[in-house]
Each structure stands twice: as structure tokens, then as C-alpha cells.
PDB file of C-alpha atoms in Angstrom:
ATOM      1  CA  MET R   1     -21.918  12.215  -8.966  1.00 87.00           C
ATOM      2  CA  LYS R   2     -18.764  12.840 -10.910  1.00 89.00           C
ATOM      3  CA  ILE R   3     -15.183  12.780  -9.733  1.00 91.00           C
ATOM      4  CA  LEU R   4     -13.488  15.815 -10.856  1.00 90.00           C
ATOM      5  CA  GLY R   5     -10.172  14.804  -9.193  1.00 92.00           C
ATOM      6  CA  ILE R   6      -8.082  13.314  -6.499  1.00 95.00           C
ATOM      7  CA  ASN R   7      -4.705  14.126  -5.142  1.00 96.00           C
ATOM      8  CA  PHE R   8      -2.393  13.303  -2.350  1.00 97.00           C
ATOM      9  CA  THR R   9      -1.104  15.888   0.155  1.00 97.00           C
ATOM     10  CA  LYS R  10       0.533  13.504   2.329  1.00 97.00           C
ATOM     11  CA  LEU R  11       2.856  10.458   1.591  1.00 96.00           C
ATOM     12  CA  ASN R  12       4.422   8.957   4.806  1.00 96.00           C
ATOM     13  CA  ALA R  13       5.770   5.420   5.158  1.00 96.00           C
ATOM     14  CA  GLU R  14       8.088   4.132   7.913  1.00 95.00           C
ATOM     15  CA  LYS R  15       9.528   0.868   8.640  1.00 93.00           C
ATOM     16  CA  PHE R  16      10.585   0.454  12.410  1.00 91.00           C
ATOM     17  CA  SER R  17      12.016  -2.985  12.587  1.00 86.00           C
ATOM     18  CA  ILE R  18      13.471  -5.800  10.585  1.00 82.00           C
ATOM     19  CA  GLY R  19      11.636  -8.901  11.359  1.00 75.00           C
ATOM     20  CA  SER R  20       8.414  -9.392   9.760  1.00 70.00           C
ATOM     21  CA  LYS R  21       7.158 -12.694  11.517  1.00 79.00           C
ATOM     22  CA  GLY R  22       3.742 -12.445  13.190  1.00 84.00           C
ATOM     23  CA  ILE R  23       2.738  -9.161  11.956  1.00 89.00           C
ATOM     24  CA  LYS R  24      -0.814  -8.130  11.488  1.00 93.00           C
ATOM     25  CA  ILE R  25      -1.852  -5.679   8.907  1.00 93.00           C
ATOM     26  CA  GLY R  26      -4.827  -3.331   9.620  1.00 94.00           C
ATOM     27  CA  THR R  27      -6.036  -0.352   7.378  1.00 94.00           C
ATOM     28  CA  HIS R  28      -8.262   2.489   8.312  1.00 96.00           C
ATOM     29  CA  ILE R  29      -9.940   5.157   6.154  1.00 96.00           C
ATOM     30  CA  ASP R  30     -11.010   8.464   7.493  1.00 96.00           C
ATOM     31  CA  LEU R  31     -13.036  11.340   6.111  1.00 96.00           C
ATOM     32  CA  SER R  32     -12.081  14.604   7.889  1.00 95.00           C
ATOM     33  CA  GLU R  33     -13.828  17.194   6.009  1.00 95.00           C
ATOM     34  CA  ILE R  34     -16.604  17.569   3.526  1.00 95.00           C
ATOM     35  CA  ARG R  35     -17.413  21.159   2.420  1.00 95.00           C
ATOM     36  CA  GLU R  36     -18.812  23.126  -0.475  1.00 92.00           C
ATOM     37  CA  VAL R  37     -16.042  24.251  -3.252  1.00 89.00           C
ATOM     38  CA  LYS R  38     -16.915  27.381  -5.205  1.00 86.00           C
ATOM     39  CA  SER R  39     -15.005  27.719  -8.388  1.00 74.00           C
ATOM     40  CA  ASP R  40     -15.129  30.294 -11.323  1.00 68.00           C
ATOM     41  CA  PHE R  41     -13.772  27.668 -13.749  1.00 67.00           C
ATOM     42  CA  LEU R  42     -16.229  25.048 -13.187  1.00 62.00           C
ATOM     43  CA  SER R  43     -19.324  26.528 -15.070  1.00 61.00           C
ATOM     44  CA  SER R  44     -21.918  23.677 -14.324  1.00 69.00           C
ATOM     45  CA  LYS R  45     -25.198  23.502 -12.927  1.00 79.00           C
ATOM     46  CA  GLU R  46     -24.042  20.856 -10.429  1.00 83.00           C
ATOM     47  CA  LYS R  47     -22.338  21.810  -7.020  1.00 88.00           C
ATOM     48  CA  THR R  48     -18.810  20.876  -6.171  1.00 91.00           C
ATOM     49  CA  LEU R  49     -17.614  19.205  -2.857  1.00 93.00           C
ATOM     50  CA  GLY R  50     -14.415  19.043  -1.591  1.00 95.00           C
ATOM     51  CA  ILE R  51     -13.496  15.854   0.667  1.00 96.00           C
ATOM     52  CA  LYS R  52     -10.393  15.517   2.894  1.00 98.00           C
ATOM     53  CA  PHE R  53      -9.514  12.016   3.566  1.00 98.00           C
ATOM     54  CA  SER R  54      -6.779   9.998   5.177  1.00 97.00           C
ATOM     55  CA  TYR R  55      -5.718   6.341   4.661  1.00 97.00           C
ATOM     56  CA  GLU R  56      -3.697   4.404   7.187  1.00 97.00           C
ATOM     57  CA  ILE R  57      -1.986   1.008   6.958  1.00 96.00           C
ATOM     58  CA  ASP R  58      -0.645  -0.149  10.359  1.00 96.00           C
ATOM     59  CA  TYR R  59       1.759  -3.216  10.693  1.00 93.00           C
ATOM     60  CA  GLU R  60       1.446  -4.391  14.207  1.00 91.00           C
ATOM     61  CA  PRO R  61       3.332  -4.991  16.582  1.00 89.00           C
ATOM     62  CA  ASN R  62       5.336  -1.870  15.859  1.00 88.00           C
ATOM     63  CA  PHE R  63       6.747  -3.016  12.401  1.00 92.00           C
ATOM     64  CA  ALA R  64       5.755  -0.455   9.995  1.00 94.00           C
ATOM     65  CA  LYS R  65       3.090   2.381   9.243  1.00 96.00           C
ATOM     66  CA  ILE R  66       1.929   4.025   6.044  1.00 97.00           C
ATOM     67  CA  ASN R  67      -0.179   7.308   6.140  1.00 97.00           C
ATOM     68  CA  LEU R  68      -1.643   8.831   3.048  1.00 97.00           C
ATOM     69  CA  ALA R  69      -3.794  11.854   2.958  1.00 98.00           C
ATOM     70  CA  GLY R  70      -5.481  13.884   0.175  1.00 97.00           C
ATOM     71  CA  ASN R  71      -8.325  15.751  -1.376  1.00 97.00           C
ATOM     72  CA  ILE R  72     -11.079  14.472  -3.588  1.00 97.00           C
ATOM     73  CA  LEU R  73     -13.230  16.935  -5.731  1.00 95.00           C
ATOM     74  CA  VAL R  74     -16.848  15.699  -6.801  1.00 93.00           C
ATOM     75  CA  SER R  75     -19.777  17.290  -8.626  1.00 90.00           C
ATOM     76  CA  THR R  76     -23.274  16.362  -7.929  1.00 90.00           C
ATOM     77  CA  ASP R  77     -26.709  17.810  -8.308  1.00 88.00           C
ATOM     78  CA  GLU R  78     -28.158  20.227  -5.917  1.00 88.00           C
ATOM     79  CA  ALA R  79     -30.447  17.699  -4.012  1.00 90.00           C
ATOM     80  CA  LYS R  80     -27.783  15.157  -3.425  1.00 92.00           C
ATOM     81  CA  PHE R  81     -25.336  17.976  -2.739  1.00 91.00           C
ATOM     82  CA  ASN R  82     -27.757  19.216   0.251  1.00 92.00           C
ATOM     83  CA  GLN R  83     -28.425  15.675   1.264  1.00 93.00           C
ATOM     84  CA  ILE R  84     -24.489  15.047   1.618  1.00 93.00           C
ATOM     85  CA  LEU R  85     -23.831  18.151   3.574  1.00 92.00           C
ATOM     86  CA  GLU R  86     -26.657  17.747   6.017  1.00 92.00           C
ATOM     87  CA  GLY R  87     -25.586  13.940   6.358  1.00 92.00           C
ATOM     88  CA  TRP R  88     -22.105  15.175   7.121  1.00 93.00           C
ATOM     89  CA  LYS R  89     -23.228  17.284  10.056  1.00 91.00           C
ATOM     90  CA  GLU R  90     -24.417  13.963  11.683  1.00 90.00           C
ATOM     91  CA  LYS R  91     -21.650  11.896  10.277  1.00 89.00           C
ATOM     92  CA  ASN R  92     -24.360   9.887   8.421  1.00 91.00           C
ATOM     93  CA  LEU R  93     -23.696   9.915   4.759  1.00 92.00           C
ATOM     94  CA  PRO R  94     -25.748   8.272   2.148  1.00 92.00           C
ATOM     95  CA  ASP R  95     -24.706   4.753   1.447  1.00 92.00           C
ATOM     96  CA  ASP R  96     -24.152   5.181  -2.215  1.00 92.00           C
ATOM     97  CA  PHE R  97     -22.143   8.096  -1.892  1.00 94.00           C
ATOM     98  CA  ARG R  98     -20.206   6.938   1.058  1.00 94.00           C
ATOM     99  CA  LEU R  99     -19.350   3.536  -0.683  1.00 95.00           C
ATOM    100  CA  SER R 100     -18.206   5.390  -4.023  1.00 94.00           C
ATOM    101  CA  ILE R 101     -15.892   7.725  -2.193  1.00 96.00           C
ATOM    102  CA  PHE R 102     -14.314   4.846  -0.097  1.00 96.00           C
ATOM    103  CA  ASN R 103     -13.830   2.585  -2.987  1.00 96.00           C
ATOM    104  CA  LEU R 104     -12.154   5.639  -4.802  1.00 96.00           C
ATOM    105  CA  ILE R 105      -9.817   6.127  -1.820  1.00 97.00           C
ATOM    106  CA  LEU R 106      -9.036   2.292  -1.642  1.00 96.00           C
ATOM    107  CA  LYS R 107      -8.203   2.151  -5.161  1.00 95.00           C
ATOM    108  CA  LYS R 108      -6.010   5.090  -5.444  1.00 96.00           C
ATOM    109  CA  SER R 109      -4.393   4.725  -2.084  1.00 96.00           C
ATOM    110  CA  SER R 110      -3.695   1.026  -2.435  1.00 95.00           C
ATOM    111  CA  LEU R 111      -1.965   1.623  -5.457  1.00 95.00           C
ATOM    112  CA  LYS R 112       0.358   4.308  -3.820  1.00 96.00           C
ATOM    113  CA  ALA R 113       0.843   2.075  -0.880  1.00 96.00           C
ATOM    114  CA  LEU R 114       2.042  -0.865  -2.979  1.00 95.00           C
ATOM    115  CA  GLN R 115       4.708   1.331  -4.325  1.00 95.00           C
ATOM    116  CA  LEU R 116       5.923   2.464  -0.782  1.00 95.00           C
ATOM    117  CA  GLU R 117       5.711  -0.967   0.431  1.00 94.00           C
ATOM    118  CA  GLU R 118       7.966  -2.305  -2.377  1.00 94.00           C
ATOM    119  CA  GLU R 119      10.476   0.562  -1.753  1.00 94.00           C
ATOM    120  CA  LEU R 120      10.630  -0.062   1.988  1.00 92.00           C
ATOM    121  CA  ASN R 121      10.652  -3.862   1.421  1.00 91.00           C
ATOM    122  CA  ILE R 122       7.743  -4.687   3.813  1.00 91.00           C
ATOM    123  CA  PRO R 123       4.955  -7.080   3.190  1.00 88.00           C
ATOM    124  CA  LEU R 124       1.962  -6.003   0.855  1.00 89.00           C
ATOM    125  CA  HIS R 125      -1.045  -5.067   2.577  1.00 91.00           C
ATOM    126  CA  ILE R 126      -3.230  -6.796  -0.126  1.00 90.00           C
ATOM    127  CA  SER R 127      -2.392 -10.214  -1.984  1.00 86.00           C
ATOM    128  CA  MET R 128      -1.108 -10.163  -5.220  1.00 84.00           C
ATOM    129  CA  PRO R 129      -2.026 -12.575  -8.120  1.00 87.00           C
ATOM    130  CA  PHE R 130       0.255 -15.279  -8.739  1.00 85.00           C
ATOM    131  CA  LEU R 131       0.628 -18.361 -11.149  1.00 90.00           C
ATOM    132  CA  LYS R 132       0.917 -21.764  -9.656  1.00 88.00           C
ATOM    133  CA  PRO R 133       0.822 -25.253 -11.476  1.00 89.00           C
ATOM    134  CA  GLN R 134      -2.369 -27.000 -12.135  1.00 84.00           C
ATOM    135  CA  ASP R 135      -3.008 -30.206 -10.388  1.00 77.00           C
ATOM    136  CA  ASN R 136      -2.035 -32.728 -13.229  1.00 69.00           C
ATOM    137  CA  SER R 137      -3.170 -35.899 -11.274  1.00 67.00           C
ATOM    138  CA  GLN R 138      -5.888 -36.499 -13.711  1.00 64.00           C
ATOM    139  CA  ASP R 139      -4.215 -35.872 -16.911  1.00 56.00           C
ATOM    140  CA  PRO R 140      -0.416 -35.679 -16.864  1.00 52.00           C
ATOM    141  CA  LYS R 141      -0.335 -34.139 -20.397  1.00 54.00           C
ATOM    142  CA  GLN R 142      -1.599 -30.883 -19.123  1.00 51.00           C
ATOM    143  CA  THR R 143       1.022 -28.188 -18.677  1.00 49.00           C
ATOM    144  CA  GLN R 144      -1.144 -25.027 -18.089  1.00 52.00           C
ATOM    145  CA  SER R 145      -0.770 -22.797 -15.160  1.00 48.00           C
ATOM    146  CA  SER R 146      -3.755 -21.177 -13.527  1.00 47.00           C
ATOM    147  CA  LEU R 147      -3.868 -17.607 -12.202  1.00 51.00           C
ATOM    148  CA  GLU R 148      -5.175 -17.202  -8.646  1.00 48.00           C
TER     149      GLU R 148
END
């Protein structure tokens, strides 16, 4: 399977209140459509699939919400193509395909969501790495920091 492209069609972020104490952050990924895409400019023996997705981050209780949606184009051999389309009818996709697509959505959407979270000054939905001092109780001459 080859990823031909991914683009966003919807970027929506709203902050409903000011206080951020006791919020719970939940995420949700949904695939709403998988279909064959015919194209004259793609001259390949592989078949192309178009995938519509949505990614939502919900800050409860009623603090903020981020909604992203987009499209992914992938190409694959005919056997895998048919397996994916048949599986989609039953909402039962092959594990390797499903994991690859979900990981791609998570990667691209999380980066976009981090930008939106920074702009709205809302808590990040994933932990960022940070430096902290090492425990120097054993050797007081050590002054390095560790990345967590």
C-alpha cells in the first residue's frame, strides 16, 4: 500500500469556557467512506482508494472541542483493493490496512490539533517531552538533564 496524499477538508476548534480544571480529553477517529478512485493521471497497475475520515478531540465537561476531517488517497494491488472494499461493506477492514490508516490519521491530525490547541490556549491532548533535572543524590558533580 502506498500513501498518495492526505488533505484536510475541515478544521474546527472551539473553546467554550475558561477554567481548565478537571477536564477529561477523549479522541475519536471515524472512517466515513472508502471507495474506488479512478484517475487518468495515475498510470499504475495498482488501484486507488479514496478514504474520508474525521478526527475529534473532546474536552469534557463542555470545555473545548476540535473537529478535523479530510481525505486520504492510497494505492494498492488489486487483491488487497478487493479485500478492502469487501471488508468495508461489513465494516471489517484488514488489520494491517486499518492500523496503517489510523496511524496516518493520528500523526497528521495530532500535529494539526497541536497548532489549534496552542492558538486557543487549551491543554494539549498529548504529552510533550520536557527536560527535568537528573537526581544528583548519588553524585553531586553531575549536572546533566534528561529528556522525558
